[in-house]
Coordinates of C-alpha atoms and ligand atoms in Angstrom, one line a residue:
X240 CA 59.2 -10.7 11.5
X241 CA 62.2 -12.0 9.5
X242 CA 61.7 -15.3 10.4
X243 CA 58.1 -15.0 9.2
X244 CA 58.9 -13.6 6.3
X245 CA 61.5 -16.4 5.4
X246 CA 58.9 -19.4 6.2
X247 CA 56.0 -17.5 4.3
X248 CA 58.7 -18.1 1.2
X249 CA 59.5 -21.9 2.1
X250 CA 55.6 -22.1 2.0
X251 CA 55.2 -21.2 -1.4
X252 CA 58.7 -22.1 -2.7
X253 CA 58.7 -22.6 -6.9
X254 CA 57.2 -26.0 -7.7
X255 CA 55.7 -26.5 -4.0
X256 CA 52.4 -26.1 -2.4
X257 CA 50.5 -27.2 1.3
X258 CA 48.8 -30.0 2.2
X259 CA 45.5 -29.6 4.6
X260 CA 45.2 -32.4 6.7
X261 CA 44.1 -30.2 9.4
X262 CA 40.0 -31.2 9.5
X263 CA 38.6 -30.9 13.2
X264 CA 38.3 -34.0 15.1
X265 CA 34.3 -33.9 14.1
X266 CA 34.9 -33.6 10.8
X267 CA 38.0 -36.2 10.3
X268 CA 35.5 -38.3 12.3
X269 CA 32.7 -38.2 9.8
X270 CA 34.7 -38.6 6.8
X271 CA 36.8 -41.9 8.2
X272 CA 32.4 -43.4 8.9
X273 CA 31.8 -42.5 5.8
X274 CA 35.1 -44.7 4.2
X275 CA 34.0 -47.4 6.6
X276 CA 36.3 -46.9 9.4
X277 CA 35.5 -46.6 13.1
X278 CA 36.0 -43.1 14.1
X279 CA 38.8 -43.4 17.0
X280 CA 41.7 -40.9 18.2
X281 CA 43.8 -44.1 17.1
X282 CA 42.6 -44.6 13.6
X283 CA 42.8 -40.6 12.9
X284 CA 46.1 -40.9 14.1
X285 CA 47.1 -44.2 11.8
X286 CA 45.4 -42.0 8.9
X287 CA 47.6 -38.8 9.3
X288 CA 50.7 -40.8 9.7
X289 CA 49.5 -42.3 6.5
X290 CA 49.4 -39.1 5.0
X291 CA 52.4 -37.8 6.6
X292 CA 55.0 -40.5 6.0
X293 CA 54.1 -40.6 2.2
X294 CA 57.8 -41.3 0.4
X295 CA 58.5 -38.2 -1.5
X296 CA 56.0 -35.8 -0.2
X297 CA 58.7 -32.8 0.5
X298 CA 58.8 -33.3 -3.5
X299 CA 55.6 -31.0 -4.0
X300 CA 54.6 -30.3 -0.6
X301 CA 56.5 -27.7 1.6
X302 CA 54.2 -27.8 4.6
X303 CA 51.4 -29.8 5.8
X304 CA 48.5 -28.3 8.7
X305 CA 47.3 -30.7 11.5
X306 CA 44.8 -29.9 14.2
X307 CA 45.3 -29.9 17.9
X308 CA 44.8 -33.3 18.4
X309 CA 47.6 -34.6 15.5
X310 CA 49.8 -32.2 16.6
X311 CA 49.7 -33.9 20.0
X312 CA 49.8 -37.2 18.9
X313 CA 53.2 -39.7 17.8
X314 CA 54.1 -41.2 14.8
X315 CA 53.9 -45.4 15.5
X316 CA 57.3 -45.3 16.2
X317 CA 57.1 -42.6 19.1
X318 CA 58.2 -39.4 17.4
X319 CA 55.6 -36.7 17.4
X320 CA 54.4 -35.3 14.5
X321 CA 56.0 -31.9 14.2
X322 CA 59.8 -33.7 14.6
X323 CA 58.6 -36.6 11.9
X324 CA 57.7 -34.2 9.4
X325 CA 60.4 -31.8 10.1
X326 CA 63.2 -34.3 9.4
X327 CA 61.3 -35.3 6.0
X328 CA 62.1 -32.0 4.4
X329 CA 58.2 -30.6 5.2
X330 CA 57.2 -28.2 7.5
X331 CA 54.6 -28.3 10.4
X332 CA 51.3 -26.2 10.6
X333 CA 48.6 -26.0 12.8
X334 CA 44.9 -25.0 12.7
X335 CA 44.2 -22.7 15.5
X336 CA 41.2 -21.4 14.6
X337 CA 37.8 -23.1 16.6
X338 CA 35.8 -23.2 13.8
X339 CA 32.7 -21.2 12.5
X340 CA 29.8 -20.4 14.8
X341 CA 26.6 -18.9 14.6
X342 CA 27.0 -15.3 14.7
X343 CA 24.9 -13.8 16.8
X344 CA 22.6 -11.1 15.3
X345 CA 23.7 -12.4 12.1
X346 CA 20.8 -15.2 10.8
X347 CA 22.7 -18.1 8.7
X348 CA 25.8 -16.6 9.1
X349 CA 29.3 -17.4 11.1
X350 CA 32.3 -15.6 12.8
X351 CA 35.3 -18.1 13.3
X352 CA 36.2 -18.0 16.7
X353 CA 39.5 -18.9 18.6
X354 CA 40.7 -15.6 19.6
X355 CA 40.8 -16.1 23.4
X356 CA 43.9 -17.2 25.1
X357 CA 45.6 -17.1 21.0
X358 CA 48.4 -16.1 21.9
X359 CA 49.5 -18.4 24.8
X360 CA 48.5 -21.1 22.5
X361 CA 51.1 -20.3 19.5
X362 CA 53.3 -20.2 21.8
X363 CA 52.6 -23.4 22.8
X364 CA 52.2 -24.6 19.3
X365 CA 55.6 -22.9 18.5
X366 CA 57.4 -24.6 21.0
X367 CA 56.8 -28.1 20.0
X368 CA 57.5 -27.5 16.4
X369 CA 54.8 -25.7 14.3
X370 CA 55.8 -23.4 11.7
X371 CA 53.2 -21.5 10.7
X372 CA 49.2 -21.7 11.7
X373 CA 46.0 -21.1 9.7
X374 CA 42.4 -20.0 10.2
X375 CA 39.4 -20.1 8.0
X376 CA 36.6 -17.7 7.7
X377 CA 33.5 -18.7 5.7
X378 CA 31.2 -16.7 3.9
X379 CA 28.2 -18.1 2.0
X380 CA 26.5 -16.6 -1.1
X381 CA 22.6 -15.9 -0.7
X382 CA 20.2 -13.5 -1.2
X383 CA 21.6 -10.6 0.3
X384 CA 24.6 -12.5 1.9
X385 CA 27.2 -12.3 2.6
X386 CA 25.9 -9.0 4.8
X387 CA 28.6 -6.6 5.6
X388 CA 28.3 -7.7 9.3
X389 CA 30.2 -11.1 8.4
X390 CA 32.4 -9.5 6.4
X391 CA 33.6 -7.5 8.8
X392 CA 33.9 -9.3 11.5
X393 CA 35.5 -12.1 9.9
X394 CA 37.7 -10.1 8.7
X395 CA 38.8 -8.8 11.9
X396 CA 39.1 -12.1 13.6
X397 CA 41.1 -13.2 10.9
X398 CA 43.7 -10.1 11.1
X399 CA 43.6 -10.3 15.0
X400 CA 44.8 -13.9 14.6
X401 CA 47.3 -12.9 11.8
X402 CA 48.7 -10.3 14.0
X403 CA 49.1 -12.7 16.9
X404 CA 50.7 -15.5 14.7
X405 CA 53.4 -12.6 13.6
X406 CA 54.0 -12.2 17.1
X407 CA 54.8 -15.2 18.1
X408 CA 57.1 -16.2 15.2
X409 CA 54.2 -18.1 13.3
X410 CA 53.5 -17.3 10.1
X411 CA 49.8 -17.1 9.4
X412 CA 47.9 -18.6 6.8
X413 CA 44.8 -16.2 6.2
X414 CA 42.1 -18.2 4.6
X415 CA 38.6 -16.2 3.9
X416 CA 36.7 -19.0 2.0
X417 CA 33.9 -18.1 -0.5
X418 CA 31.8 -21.1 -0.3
X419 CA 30.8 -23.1 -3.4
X420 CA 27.3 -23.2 -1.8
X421 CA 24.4 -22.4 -4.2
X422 CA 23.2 -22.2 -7.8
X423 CA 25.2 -18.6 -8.6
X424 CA 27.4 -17.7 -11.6
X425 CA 30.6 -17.0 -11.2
X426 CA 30.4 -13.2 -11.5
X427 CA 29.0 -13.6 -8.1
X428 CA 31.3 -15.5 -6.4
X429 CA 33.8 -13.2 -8.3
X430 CA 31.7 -9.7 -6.5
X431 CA 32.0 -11.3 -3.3
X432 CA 35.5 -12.6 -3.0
X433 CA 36.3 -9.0 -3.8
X434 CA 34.4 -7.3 -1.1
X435 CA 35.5 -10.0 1.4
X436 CA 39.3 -9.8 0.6
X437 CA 39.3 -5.9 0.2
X438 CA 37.8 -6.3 4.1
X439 CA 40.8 -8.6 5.4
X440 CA 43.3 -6.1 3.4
X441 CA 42.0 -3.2 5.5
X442 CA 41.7 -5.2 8.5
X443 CA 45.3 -6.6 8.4
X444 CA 46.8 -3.3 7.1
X445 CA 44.8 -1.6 10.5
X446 CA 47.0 -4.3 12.7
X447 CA 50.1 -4.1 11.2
X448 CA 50.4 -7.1 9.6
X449 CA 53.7 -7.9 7.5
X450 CA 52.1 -9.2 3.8
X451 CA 55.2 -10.4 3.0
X452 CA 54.9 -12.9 6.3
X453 CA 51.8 -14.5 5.7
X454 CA 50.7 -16.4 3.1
X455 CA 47.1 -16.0 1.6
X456 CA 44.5 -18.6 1.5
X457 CA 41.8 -18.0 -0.5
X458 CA 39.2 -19.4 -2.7
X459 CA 39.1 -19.6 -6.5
X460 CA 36.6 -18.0 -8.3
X461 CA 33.9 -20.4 -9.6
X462 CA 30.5 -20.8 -10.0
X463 CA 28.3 -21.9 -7.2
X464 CA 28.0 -26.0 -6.9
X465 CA 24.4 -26.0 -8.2
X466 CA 24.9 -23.9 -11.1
X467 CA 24.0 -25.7 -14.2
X468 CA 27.3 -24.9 -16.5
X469 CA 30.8 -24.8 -14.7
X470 CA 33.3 -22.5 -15.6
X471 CA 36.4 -23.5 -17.8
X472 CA 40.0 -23.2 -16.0
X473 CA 40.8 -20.2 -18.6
X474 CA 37.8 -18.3 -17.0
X475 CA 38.2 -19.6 -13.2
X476 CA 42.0 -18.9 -13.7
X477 CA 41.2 -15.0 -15.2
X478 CA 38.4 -14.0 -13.0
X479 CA 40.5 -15.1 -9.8
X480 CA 43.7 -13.6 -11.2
X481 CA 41.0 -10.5 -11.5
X482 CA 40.5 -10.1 -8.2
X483 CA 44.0 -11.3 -6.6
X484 CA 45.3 -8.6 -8.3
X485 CA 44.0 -5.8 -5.6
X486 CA 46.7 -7.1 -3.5
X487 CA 50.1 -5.6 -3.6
X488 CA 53.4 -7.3 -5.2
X489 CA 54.6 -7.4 -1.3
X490 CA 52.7 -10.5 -0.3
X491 CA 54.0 -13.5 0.0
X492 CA 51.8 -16.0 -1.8
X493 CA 48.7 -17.3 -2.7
X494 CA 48.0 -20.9 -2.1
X495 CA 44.3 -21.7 -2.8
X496 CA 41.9 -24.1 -1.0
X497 CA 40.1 -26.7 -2.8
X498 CA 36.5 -26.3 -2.0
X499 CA 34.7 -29.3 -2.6
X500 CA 36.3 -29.3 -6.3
X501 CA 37.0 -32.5 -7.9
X502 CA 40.4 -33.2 -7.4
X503 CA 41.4 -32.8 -11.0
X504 CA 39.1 -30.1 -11.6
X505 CA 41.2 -27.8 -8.9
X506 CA 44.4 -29.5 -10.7
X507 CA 43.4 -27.6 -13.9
X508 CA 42.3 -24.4 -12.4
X509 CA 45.6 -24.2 -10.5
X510 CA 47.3 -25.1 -14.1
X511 CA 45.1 -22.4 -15.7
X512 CA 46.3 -19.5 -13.1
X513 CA 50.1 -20.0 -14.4
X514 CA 49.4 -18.6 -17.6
X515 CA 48.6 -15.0 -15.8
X516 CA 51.7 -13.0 -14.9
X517 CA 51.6 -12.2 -11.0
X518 CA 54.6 -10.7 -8.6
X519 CA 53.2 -13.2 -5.9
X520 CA 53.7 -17.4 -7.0
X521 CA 49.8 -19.2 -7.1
X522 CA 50.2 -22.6 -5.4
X523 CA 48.2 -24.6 -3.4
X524 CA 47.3 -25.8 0.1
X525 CA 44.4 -28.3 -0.6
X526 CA 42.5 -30.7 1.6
X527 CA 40.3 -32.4 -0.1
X528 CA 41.5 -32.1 -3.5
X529 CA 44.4 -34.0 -2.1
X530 CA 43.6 -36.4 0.6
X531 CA 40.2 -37.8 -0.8
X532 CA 41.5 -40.2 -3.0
X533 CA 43.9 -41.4 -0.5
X534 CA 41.1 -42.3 2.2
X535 CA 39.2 -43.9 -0.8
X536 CA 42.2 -46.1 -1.2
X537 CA 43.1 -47.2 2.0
X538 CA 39.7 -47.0 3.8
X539 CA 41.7 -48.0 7.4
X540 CA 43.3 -51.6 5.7
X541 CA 46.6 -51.9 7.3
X542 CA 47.5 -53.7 3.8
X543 CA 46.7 -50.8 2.0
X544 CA 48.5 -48.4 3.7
X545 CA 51.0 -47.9 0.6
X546 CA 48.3 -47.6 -1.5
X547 CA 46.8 -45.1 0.0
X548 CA 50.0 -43.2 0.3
X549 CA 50.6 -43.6 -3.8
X550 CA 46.7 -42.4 -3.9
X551 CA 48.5 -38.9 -2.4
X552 CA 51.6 -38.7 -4.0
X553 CA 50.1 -38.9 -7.4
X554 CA 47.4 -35.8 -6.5
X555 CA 50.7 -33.7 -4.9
X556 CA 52.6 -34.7 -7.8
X557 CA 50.0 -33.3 -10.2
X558 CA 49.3 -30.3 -8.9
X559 CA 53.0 -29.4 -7.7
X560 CA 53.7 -30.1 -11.6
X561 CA 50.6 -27.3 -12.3
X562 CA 52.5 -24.6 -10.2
X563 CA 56.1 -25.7 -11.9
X564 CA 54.3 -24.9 -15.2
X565 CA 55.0 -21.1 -13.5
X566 CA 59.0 -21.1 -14.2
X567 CA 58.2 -22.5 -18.0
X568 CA 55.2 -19.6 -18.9
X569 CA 57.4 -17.0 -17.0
X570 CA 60.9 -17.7 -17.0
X571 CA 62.6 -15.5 -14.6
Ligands
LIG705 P1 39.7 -27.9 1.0 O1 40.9 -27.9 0.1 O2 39.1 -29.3 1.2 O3 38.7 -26.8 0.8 O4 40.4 -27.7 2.5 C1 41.3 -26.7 2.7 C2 41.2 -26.2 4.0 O5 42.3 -26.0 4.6 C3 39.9 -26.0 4.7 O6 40.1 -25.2 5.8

């Protein structure tokens, strides 16, 4: 539990925050087609090298999540992932959920799954090098959802997980994600992220789980992607502050997911949420806010490899200059 504890802190050490480059081997897939580069193990791999061996990245970034496969895989010069990282200052993670699936009795909605054979897995996972894990629930807004069946049992999956991850020296990242889906205001998405988190509180607190050994990952709360006016970081920064605020001053940290923001858009939100006073640092532990421009820049061109890289550093630089804006607003 100590050792949980003391990782959870690393994770959201002043100034730092997480980068997600943990997207399912479908998913990674789809977005390299989309930048115009063939979908192969190989090419995934060259990509989270990429990302991985950007110069300066233990600047602003304290860990960074790969999948399974990644985790598995070698840097081009034949050290594995986990031991690359490690000896540039950032530590490994590793997605161990196996994604949201239909639930059944539950129309539209998902349960992550992953829970079978958990813990023989992290111990796996800890043994070549991972640090912590993390596992996403989603939720969507719609008429009458999220229903209290999806709450619930996302929200024990995701405290089963957390417990297992404590047990095996792993500390979890605990990610219920309100999705940006729909045409609501952000009053709604402000309801639900309430309901949900107030479900993986009691689900966590009924399995024991140490708060101060995880770290929460959690969306902010903003209007839904269809609404016609989006909220301004003052209001997306107050209304999430709102609603983080159920949770007591013994968790570790808060380090947000991105959502489908714009890049700079979850920049100034992040920025925003320094000006509220909190016993738990707000950082971040974005995917697409951060790797997106990257794969824009170096769409698989071995010549553009550094580019890409620069593409990154800039977006971790930004937003690990947002969460420093902490130590000036609230000086210790
Ligand atoms: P986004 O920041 O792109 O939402 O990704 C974060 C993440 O880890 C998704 O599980």
């Amino acid at each position: 539990m100590g050792s949980c504890r003391q990782i959870a802190a690393q994770l959201v050490a002043p100034g730092k925050g997480v980068l997600a480059a943990d997207e399912s081997i479908a998913t990674m897939s789809g977005r390299l087609e989309k930048a115009g580069v063939e979908a192969t193990a190989e090419n995934r791999r060259r990509y989270r090298q990429l990302l991985a061996s950007t110069p300066g990245l233990a600047d602003g970034a304290s860990g960074i999540i790969f999948c399974d496969e990644t985790l598995g895989q070698d840097f081009s010069d034949g050290t594995p992932f986990a031991q690359a990282v490690r000896a540039a200052g950032v530590l490994p993670g590793i997605k161990v959920d196996t994604g949201a699936k239909p639930c059944p009795g539950l129309p539209g909605e998902t349960v992550t799954e992953g829970l079978d054979g958990l813990p023989a897995r992290l111990e796996h996972y800890a043994g070549i090098g991972a640090a912590f894990a993390k596992w996403r629930a989603v939720y969507v807004i719609g008429d009458g959802l999220p229903s209290a069946g999806a709450i619930r049992s996302n929200a024990n999956a995701l405290a089963r997980y957390a417990a297992a991850c404590q047990a095996a020296g792993l500390v979890p990242v605990v990610e219920p994600e309100v999705l940006m889906d729909g045409a609501h205001p952000i009053e709604r998405c402000a309801e639900v992220t309430a309901v949900v988190q107030a479900a993986v509180r009691e689900e966590l607190e009924l399995l024991g789980v140490d708060l101060a050994g995880i770290v929460l990952k959690p969306n902010m709360v903003v209007e839904g992607k269809d609404h016609p006016e989006p909220s301004s970081p003052e209001r997306v920064a107050e209304s999430t502050v709102e609603v983080l605020r159920a949770w007591p001053a013994g968790l570790a940290g808060v380090a947000f997911l991105s959502g489908g923001q714009p890049p700079e858009r979850a920049t100034a939100n992040l920025e925003a949420m320094q000006h509220h006073p909190t016993p738990w640092p707000l950082t971040f532990s974005f995917g697409r806010a951060l790797v997106d421009p990257a794969l824009a820049a170096w769409h698989g061109e071995p010549a553009l490899v550094e580019a890409g890289q620069a593409a990154l550093a800039e977006r971790v630089a930004a937003n690990a200059e947002a969460v420093r804006r902490r130590a000036q607003l609230q000086p210790a």
